[in-house]
Tab-separated table of C-alpha atoms in Angstrom:
chain	number	residue	atom	x	y	z
A	1	THR	CA	-174.924	126.232	62.398
A	2	LYS	CA	-171.367	127.401	61.549
A	3	TRP	CA	-169.930	131.083	62.445
A	4	ASN	CA	-170.531	132.088	58.535
A	5	ASP	CA	-174.090	130.389	58.362
A	6	PRO	CA	-176.927	133.327	57.602
A	7	GLU	CA	-178.500	131.410	60.711
A	8	ASN	CA	-175.577	132.607	63.136
A	9	GLU	CA	-176.728	135.058	65.176
A	10	ILE	CA	-174.678	138.338	66.462
A	11	ILE	CA	-176.972	139.413	69.771
A	12	PHE	CA	-176.266	142.738	71.559
A	13	CYS	CA	-177.038	142.773	74.908
A	14	THR	CA	-178.143	145.202	77.737
A	15	GLY	CA	-179.151	144.310	81.346
A	16	PRO	CA	-181.675	145.647	83.917
A	17	ILE	CA	-179.641	148.678	85.188
A	18	CYS	CA	-178.022	149.002	81.799
A	19	GLY	CA	-177.215	152.874	81.657
A	20	VAL	CA	-178.320	154.025	84.947
A	21	THR	CA	-176.004	157.156	85.205
A	22	GLN	CA	-175.623	156.927	89.170
A	23	TYR	CA	-174.151	153.598	89.314
A	24	SER	CA	-170.697	153.028	87.368
A	25	GLY	CA	-169.818	150.855	84.801
A	26	THR	CA	-173.163	150.797	83.496
A	27	GLY	CA	-172.331	151.340	79.854
A	28	LYS	CA	-171.584	147.987	78.840
A	29	ALA	CA	-172.926	145.607	76.111
A	30	HIS	CA	-172.448	141.915	75.950
A	31	ILE	CA	-172.028	140.772	72.536
A	32	VAL	CA	-172.632	137.028	71.827
A	33	THR	CA	-172.353	134.695	68.514
A	34	LEU	CA	-170.720	131.905	67.023
A	35	SER	CA	-166.797	132.519	66.824
A	36	PRO	CA	-165.084	131.640	63.702
A	37	GLU	CA	-162.200	130.811	65.974
A	38	THR	CA	-163.737	128.037	67.678
A	39	GLY	CA	-166.875	127.453	66.415
A	40	THR	CA	-168.590	127.533	69.671
A	41	VAL	CA	-170.282	130.350	71.860
A	42	ASN	CA	-168.123	133.719	72.041
A	43	ASP	CA	-169.042	136.694	74.379
A	44	ASN	CA	-167.515	139.934	74.604
A	45	ASN	CA	-167.762	142.839	76.746
A	46	VAL	CA	-167.343	146.625	75.355
A	47	GLY	CA	-168.315	150.007	76.344
A	48	GLY	CA	-169.078	152.859	74.731
A	49	TYR	CA	-172.321	154.513	74.300
A	50	LEU	CA	-174.066	151.738	72.467
A	51	ALA	CA	-175.754	149.463	75.148
A	52	PRO	CA	-177.566	152.563	76.872
A	53	PHE	CA	-178.640	154.306	73.849
A	54	LEU	CA	-180.400	150.715	72.699
A	55	LYS	CA	-181.602	150.452	76.606
A	56	PHE	CA	-183.703	153.704	75.892
A	57	SER	CA	-184.685	153.154	72.745
A	58	GLY	CA	-186.648	150.001	73.719
A	59	TRP	CA	-184.438	147.435	73.163
A	60	ASP	CA	-183.294	145.025	76.052
A	61	LEU	CA	-181.183	143.371	73.275
A	62	LEU	CA	-180.738	143.232	69.253
A	63	GLU	CA	-180.414	140.083	67.536
A	64	ILE	CA	-179.562	140.039	64.305
A	65	GLN	CA	-179.859	137.044	61.769
A	66	GLY	CA	-179.125	136.564	58.078
A	67	LYS	CA	-176.640	138.137	55.329
A	68	ALA	CA	-176.959	140.951	53.275
A	69	LYS	CA	-175.640	140.884	49.504
A	70	GLU	CA	-174.101	144.783	49.661
A	71	ASP	CA	-172.792	146.466	52.746
A	72	VAL	CA	-175.288	148.127	55.013
A	73	ILE	CA	-175.661	150.353	57.670
A	74	ILE	CA	-178.477	149.696	60.087
A	75	PHE	CA	-179.832	153.109	61.818
A	76	ILE	CA	-181.518	153.093	64.821
A	77	ASP	CA	-183.089	156.412	65.723
A	78	GLY	CA	-184.507	155.520	68.959
A	79	ASN	CA	-186.284	158.974	69.788
A	80	LYS	CA	-188.219	158.714	66.549
A	81	GLY	CA	-188.789	154.675	66.765
A	82	LYS	CA	-187.327	153.941	63.270
A	83	VAL	CA	-185.021	151.269	62.274
A	84	ILE	CA	-183.542	151.834	59.069
A	85	ILE	CA	-181.276	149.533	56.685
A	86	GLU	CA	-179.160	151.479	54.057
A	87	GLU	CA	-177.010	150.011	51.352
A	88	VAL	CA	-173.718	151.507	51.098
A	89	PRO	CA	-171.601	149.667	48.563
A	90	GLY	CA	-167.768	150.393	48.315
A	91	MET	CA	-167.493	152.706	51.336
A	92	ASN	CA	-164.332	152.271	52.817
A	93	SER	CA	-164.375	150.360	56.217
A	94	ASP	CA	-161.327	151.213	57.640
A	95	THR	CA	-162.403	152.179	61.335
A	96	TYR	CA	-161.147	155.586	62.053
A	97	LEU	CA	-162.562	156.851	58.545
A	98	LEU	CA	-165.670	155.317	59.011
A	99	ILE	CA	-166.769	156.794	62.185
A	100	GLU	CA	-166.227	160.163	61.494
A	101	LYS	CA	-167.928	160.028	58.297
A	102	LEU	CA	-170.535	158.712	59.752
A	103	THR	CA	-170.764	160.808	62.815
A	104	GLU	CA	-171.078	163.902	60.391
A	105	ARG	CA	-173.886	161.912	58.563
A	106	TYR	CA	-176.111	161.291	61.087
A	107	ALA	CA	-175.567	164.105	63.499
A	108	ASP	CA	-177.678	167.189	63.299
A	109	ASP	CA	-175.100	169.422	64.655
A	110	GLU	CA	-172.002	169.394	66.687
A	111	LYS	CA	-174.009	169.132	69.859
A	112	ASP	CA	-175.916	166.310	68.392
A	113	LYS	CA	-172.454	163.981	68.032
A	114	ARG	CA	-172.892	163.161	71.762
A	115	ASN	CA	-176.439	161.188	70.673
A	116	LEU	CA	-174.426	158.856	68.701
A	117	SER	CA	-172.914	155.337	69.001
A	118	ILE	CA	-171.400	153.466	65.897
A	119	VAL	CA	-170.640	149.728	66.022
A	120	SER	CA	-168.160	149.026	62.901
A	121	SER	CA	-165.202	146.764	62.444
A	122	GLY	CA	-162.547	146.929	59.517
A	123	ARG	CA	-160.688	145.316	56.594
A	124	GLY	CA	-158.836	142.975	58.848
A	125	ALA	CA	-162.180	141.569	59.885
A	126	GLU	CA	-162.637	140.752	56.375
A	127	ASN	CA	-159.886	138.708	55.561
A	128	THR	CA	-159.106	137.040	58.750
A	129	ASN	CA	-160.639	135.290	61.749
A	130	LEU	CA	-159.438	137.909	64.115
A	131	GLY	CA	-161.912	140.509	63.592
A	132	ILE	CA	-163.077	142.666	66.698
A	133	LEU	CA	-166.140	145.278	66.671
A	134	ASN	CA	-165.408	148.753	67.823
A	135	VAL	CA	-168.102	150.556	69.368
A	136	THR	CA	-168.138	154.294	69.804
A	137	TRP	CA	-168.688	157.168	71.976
A	138	TYR	CA	-168.253	160.961	71.619
A	139	ASP	CA	-165.503	162.718	73.458
A	140	VAL	CA	-166.898	166.516	73.837
A	141	ARG	CA	-163.843	167.800	75.662
A	142	ARG	CA	-161.900	166.821	72.387
A	143	ARG	CA	-164.471	166.821	69.752
A	144	LYS	CA	-163.264	163.441	68.481
A	145	VAL	CA	-165.165	160.087	67.987
A	146	ARG	CA	-163.404	157.672	70.587
A	147	ILE	CA	-163.593	153.534	70.520
A	148	LYS	CA	-163.937	150.793	72.845
A	149	GLN	CA	-163.238	147.326	71.577
A	150	ALA	CA	-165.289	144.186	72.024
A	151	GLY	CA	-162.098	141.924	71.203
A	152	ARG	CA	-162.092	137.990	71.556
A	153	GLY	CA	-163.104	135.327	69.303
A	154	GLY	CA	-163.847	137.043	66.056
A	155	THR	CA	-166.851	138.515	66.203
A	156	GLY	CA	-166.087	141.412	63.946
A	157	SER	CA	-165.569	138.823	61.187
A	158	VAL	CA	-168.660	137.498	61.561
A	159	PHE	CA	-169.906	141.128	61.215
A	160	ARG	CA	-168.423	141.850	58.251
A	161	ASP	CA	-169.512	137.930	56.689
A	162	LYS	CA	-173.187	139.358	57.208
A	163	LYS	CA	-171.844	142.566	55.265
A	164	ILE	CA	-172.709	144.812	57.990
A	165	LEU	CA	-170.465	147.807	57.447
A	166	ALA	CA	-172.134	149.637	60.676
A	167	ILE	CA	-174.806	149.973	63.218
A	168	VAL	CA	-175.541	153.657	64.042
A	169	ALA	CA	-177.653	154.032	67.153
A	170	LYS	CA	-179.019	157.564	68.249
A	171	TYR	CA	-180.441	158.758	71.557
A	172	SER	CA	-180.819	162.243	72.739
A	173	GLY	CA	-182.222	163.282	76.182
A	174	VAL	CA	-180.448	160.716	78.669
A	175	ASN	CA	-181.146	161.919	82.347
A	176	ALA	CA	-180.822	159.745	85.799
A	177	GLY	CA	-184.219	158.562	84.764
A	178	SER	CA	-183.517	157.157	81.114
A	179	ASN	CA	-183.436	153.565	82.568
A	180	ASN	CA	-186.835	153.868	84.071
A	181	ALA	CA	-185.325	151.193	87.196
A	182	ALA	CA	-188.162	149.784	89.347
A	183	TYR	CA	-186.772	150.800	92.360
A	184	PRO	CA	-184.260	153.886	91.643
A	185	GLU	CA	-183.329	154.891	94.728
A	186	LEU	CA	-181.883	151.769	95.774
A	187	VAL	CA	-180.028	151.781	92.605
A	188	LYS	CA	-178.983	155.239	93.348
A	189	LYS	CA	-178.006	154.132	96.820
A	190	ALA	CA	-175.597	151.227	95.625
A	191	GLY	CA	-174.202	153.159	93.173
A	192	GLN	CA	-173.296	155.784	95.987
A	193	ARG	CA	-171.824	153.511	97.802
A	194	LEU	CA	-169.384	151.847	94.962
A	195	THR	CA	-168.519	155.539	93.800
A	196	LYS	CA	-167.508	156.373	97.195
A	197	GLU	CA	-164.918	152.874	97.053
A	198	ILE	CA	-163.577	153.619	93.740
A	199	LEU	CA	-162.551	157.211	94.766
A	200	GLY	CA	-161.382	156.036	97.923
A	201	LEU	CA	-159.179	153.052	96.858
A	202	ASP	CA	-158.688	152.654	93.072
A	203	HIS	CA	-155.513	155.240	93.898
A	204	ILE	CA	-153.834	152.543	96.440
A	205	GLN	CA	-155.015	149.444	94.620
A	206	ASN	CA	-155.197	149.632	91.420
A	207	GLY	CA	-154.609	153.228	89.243
A	208	MET	CA	-157.126	152.507	87.121
A	209	ARG	CA	-158.246	156.236	86.647
A	210	GLU	CA	-154.807	157.433	86.043
A	211	ILE	CA	-153.456	154.473	83.811
A	212	GLY	CA	-156.216	152.371	83.132
A	213	THR	CA	-155.075	148.333	82.884
A	214	VAL	CA	-151.755	149.156	81.791
A	215	ASN	CA	-150.886	149.571	86.000
A	216	LEU	CA	-151.105	145.370	85.828
A	217	LEU	CA	-147.962	145.299	83.552
A	218	ASP	CA	-145.928	145.930	86.618
A	219	HIS	CA	-147.514	143.759	88.753
A	220	MET	CA	-146.947	140.799	86.303
A	221	GLN	CA	-143.371	141.495	85.874
A	222	ASN	CA	-142.830	141.369	89.739
A	223	TYR	CA	-144.532	138.185	89.708
A	224	ASN	CA	-142.634	136.526	87.030
A	225	CYS	CA	-146.183	136.333	85.544
A	226	LEU	CA	-145.609	138.571	82.323
A	227	PRO	CA	-145.983	137.036	78.872
A	228	VAL	CA	-142.355	137.395	77.408
A	229	HIS	CA	-141.288	135.737	74.333
A	230	ASN	CA	-144.181	133.569	73.305
A	231	PHE	CA	-144.988	133.063	77.234
A	232	LYS	CA	-141.020	131.237	77.438
A	233	PHE	CA	-140.628	133.824	80.401
A	234	GLY	CA	-142.481	135.789	83.160
A	235	SER	CA	-140.089	139.221	83.152
A	236	HIS	CA	-137.735	140.837	81.227
A	237	PRO	CA	-134.771	143.197	82.316
A	238	ASP	CA	-136.016	145.761	79.330
A	239	ALA	CA	-139.834	145.756	80.771
A	240	PHE	CA	-139.194	149.089	82.571
A	241	LYS	CA	-139.691	150.924	79.364
A	242	ILE	CA	-142.916	150.084	78.986
A	243	ASP	CA	-144.051	149.959	82.910
A	244	SER	CA	-146.742	152.089	84.232
A	245	LYS	CA	-144.739	154.984	84.740
A	246	VAL	CA	-143.719	155.254	81.216
A	247	TRP	CA	-147.413	154.964	80.183
A	248	TYR	CA	-147.923	157.835	82.673
A	249	GLN	CA	-146.412	160.199	80.996
A	250	ARG	CA	-147.359	159.362	77.599
A	251	MET	CA	-150.988	159.332	78.259
A	252	THR	CA	-152.627	162.977	77.979
A	253	GLN	CA	-154.309	162.785	81.451
A	254	LYS	CA	-152.398	162.885	84.343
A	255	GLN	CA	-155.302	162.538	87.235
A	256	ALA	CA	-158.266	160.688	85.885
A	257	GLY	CA	-159.133	159.229	82.534
A	258	ASP	CA	-162.498	159.431	80.783
A	259	SER	CA	-165.846	157.972	81.037
A	260	CYS	CA	-166.639	155.964	77.975
A	261	TRP	CA	-170.629	156.187	79.603
A	262	VAL	CA	-171.956	159.356	81.454
A	263	SER	CA	-170.915	159.559	84.832
A	264	CYS	CA	-169.009	156.350	85.624
A	265	ALA	CA	-166.563	157.067	88.325
A	266	MET	CA	-164.117	154.634	86.968
A	267	ARG	CA	-163.209	156.894	84.081
A	268	CYS	CA	-160.436	154.339	83.100
A	269	SER	CA	-160.588	155.047	79.006
A	270	HIS	CA	-157.284	156.741	78.516
A	271	ALA	CA	-155.255	157.860	75.525
A	272	VAL	CA	-152.566	159.364	73.394
A	273	ASP	CA	-153.049	162.301	71.385
A	274	SER	CA	-151.126	163.864	68.768
A	275	PHE	CA	-149.145	160.352	67.887
A	276	GLU	CA	-147.286	161.001	64.754
A	277	LEU	CA	-147.234	157.199	62.797
A	278	THR	CA	-144.018	156.344	61.312
A	279	THR	CA	-145.440	153.343	59.196
A	280	GLY	CA	-148.138	152.263	56.710
A	281	PRO	CA	-150.661	154.362	54.902
A	282	LEU	CA	-151.098	157.182	57.322
A	283	LYS	CA	-147.614	157.524	58.007
A	284	GLY	CA	-146.867	161.086	58.788
A	285	GLU	CA	-150.250	161.759	60.486
A	286	LYS	CA	-150.828	162.720	64.146
A	287	VAL	CA	-153.830	160.799	65.614
A	288	LEU	CA	-155.274	159.947	68.606
A	289	VAL	CA	-154.733	156.433	70.011
A	290	ASP	CA	-157.203	155.108	72.539
A	291	GLY	CA	-154.948	152.922	75.040
A	292	PRO	CA	-152.981	150.881	75.126
A	293	GLU	CA	-154.674	148.522	77.513
A	294	TYR	CA	-152.420	145.763	79.551
A	295	GLU	CA	-152.676	143.211	77.026
A	296	THR	CA	-151.936	145.085	74.246
A	297	THR	CA	-148.493	146.719	75.885
A	298	ALA	CA	-148.007	142.812	77.147
A	299	GLY	CA	-148.966	141.397	73.704
A	300	PHE	CA	-146.814	143.563	71.531
A	301	GLY	CA	-144.081	144.406	74.064
A	302	GLY	CA	-143.361	141.350	76.300
A	303	GLY	CA	-144.725	138.597	73.573
A	304	CYS	CA	-143.136	139.966	71.003
A	305	GLY	CA	-140.103	141.360	72.631
A	306	CYS	CA	-140.420	144.771	71.351
A	307	PHE	CA	-139.995	146.986	74.376
A	308	ASP	CA	-140.919	150.316	72.545
A	309	PRO	CA	-143.686	152.469	73.415
A	310	ASP	CA	-143.982	153.848	69.934
A	311	PHE	CA	-144.232	150.449	68.516
A	312	ILE	CA	-146.973	149.377	70.746
A	313	LEU	CA	-148.595	152.908	70.034
A	314	GLU	CA	-148.371	151.854	66.378
A	315	ALA	CA	-149.697	148.671	66.421
A	316	ASN	CA	-152.587	149.590	68.761
A	317	PHE	CA	-153.334	152.336	66.248
A	318	TYR	CA	-153.693	150.037	63.096
A	319	CYS	CA	-155.232	146.835	64.564
A	320	ASP	CA	-157.681	149.658	66.003
A	321	ASN	CA	-158.053	150.766	62.822
A	322	TYR	CA	-158.171	147.618	60.281
A	323	GLY	CA	-160.724	146.262	62.907
A	324	MET	CA	-158.248	143.301	64.480
A	325	ASP	CA	-157.706	142.196	67.542
A	326	THR	CA	-154.535	143.098	69.641
A	327	ILE	CA	-154.250	139.983	72.002
A	328	GLY	CA	-154.826	137.620	68.804
A	329	VAL	CA	-152.293	139.761	66.273
A	330	SER	CA	-149.812	140.218	68.975
A	331	THR	CA	-149.935	136.460	70.577
A	332	THR	CA	-149.835	135.310	66.553
A	333	MET	CA	-146.728	137.065	65.902
A	334	ALA	CA	-145.332	135.748	69.439
A	335	PHE	CA	-145.446	132.705	67.936
A	336	LEU	CA	-144.523	132.898	64.840
A	337	MET	CA	-141.519	134.508	66.261
A	338	GLU	CA	-140.710	131.628	68.487
A	339	CYS	CA	-141.136	129.197	65.085
A	340	TYR	CA	-138.399	131.366	62.924
A	341	GLU	CA	-135.778	131.409	65.969
A	342	ASN	CA	-136.242	127.823	66.156
A	343	ASN	CA	-136.148	127.395	62.306
A	344	ILE	CA	-139.457	126.346	61.965
A	345	LEU	CA	-139.916	129.178	59.334
A	346	ASN	CA	-137.038	130.487	57.375
A	347	LYS	CA	-136.597	133.839	55.561
A	348	GLU	CA	-137.766	132.093	52.391
A	349	ILE	CA	-141.121	131.011	53.992
A	350	THR	CA	-141.436	134.589	55.570
A	351	GLY	CA	-141.245	136.455	52.196
A	352	GLY	CA	-137.510	137.809	53.463
A	353	LEU	CA	-138.662	139.178	56.850
A	354	GLU	CA	-136.590	138.330	59.939
A	355	LEU	CA	-138.830	137.444	62.719
A	356	ASN	CA	-136.711	137.386	65.609
A	357	PHE	CA	-137.901	138.235	69.157
A	358	GLY	CA	-137.757	142.414	69.427
A	359	ASN	CA	-137.520	143.126	65.710
């Protein structure tokens, strides 16, 4: 079976304690398929509300096989016990436009928006093997739909090859017993111990609550492990321009981020609000950018030699919007830049683009 055969499956997996609100980190889903990049089994881990909503709706895992003729939306209503497949030919697949439209379409009112989780990809996944899946959760404080990514291996490209425009999972009434755990008191006790460790140690060890995974950039630079100029070097004198102190100032939350699942004490989801785009079809619009994460910052910053926070945020936004993996895109660009600097590529081949590091 090949990645684009109808027999290839996309499997969305939950887990025994998925969605338990007394234990941090239980909102994760694992997504498994054959990768278009390697031809082998690929698995992604992603946050958002999808996995708990599937679990509470009675699905330990969701297995999708086959191909549709036209774009379809798979709607799973956990409270009513219904699965509906709707044809939606011609609908725009750009992430931010689509998730806003589908949230309005399937939510009964403003309060009901928190009961939806949407899986989608984008036009980048339709035209490359670098496709991701964006999984949503509703940010009540901002009144905005937020996204987390299943990023590596081209899972989004498989998703769009099957003509799935989106999966919409809906479930209301989440409470401490929704998982129906066999030993809830044991889970609660273990969760309390984990929460105590997170609150007591994170600000000393990781800073995930304050700035998320970009805390790693400082350590990678200091230990000469930062991917610079397509992994030629391990540090750079301009790395301070994109270090953790810079992102602490740029990210909206100054103490703790947001939880991409209910009651997670790690609260490692961060964002930059009202970022004004300077390029592309949305130039001039002010948008919310989820992240950036360490890999995105290191890839576009160090890997491509572009130590500019605004450039990294813009690249982050458009990759998410088009359903493309920021790691795959940035490392591909870094490789092309090294080829250009070594005269393997030239302006004739690149269509006039000067692909020097830092450009």
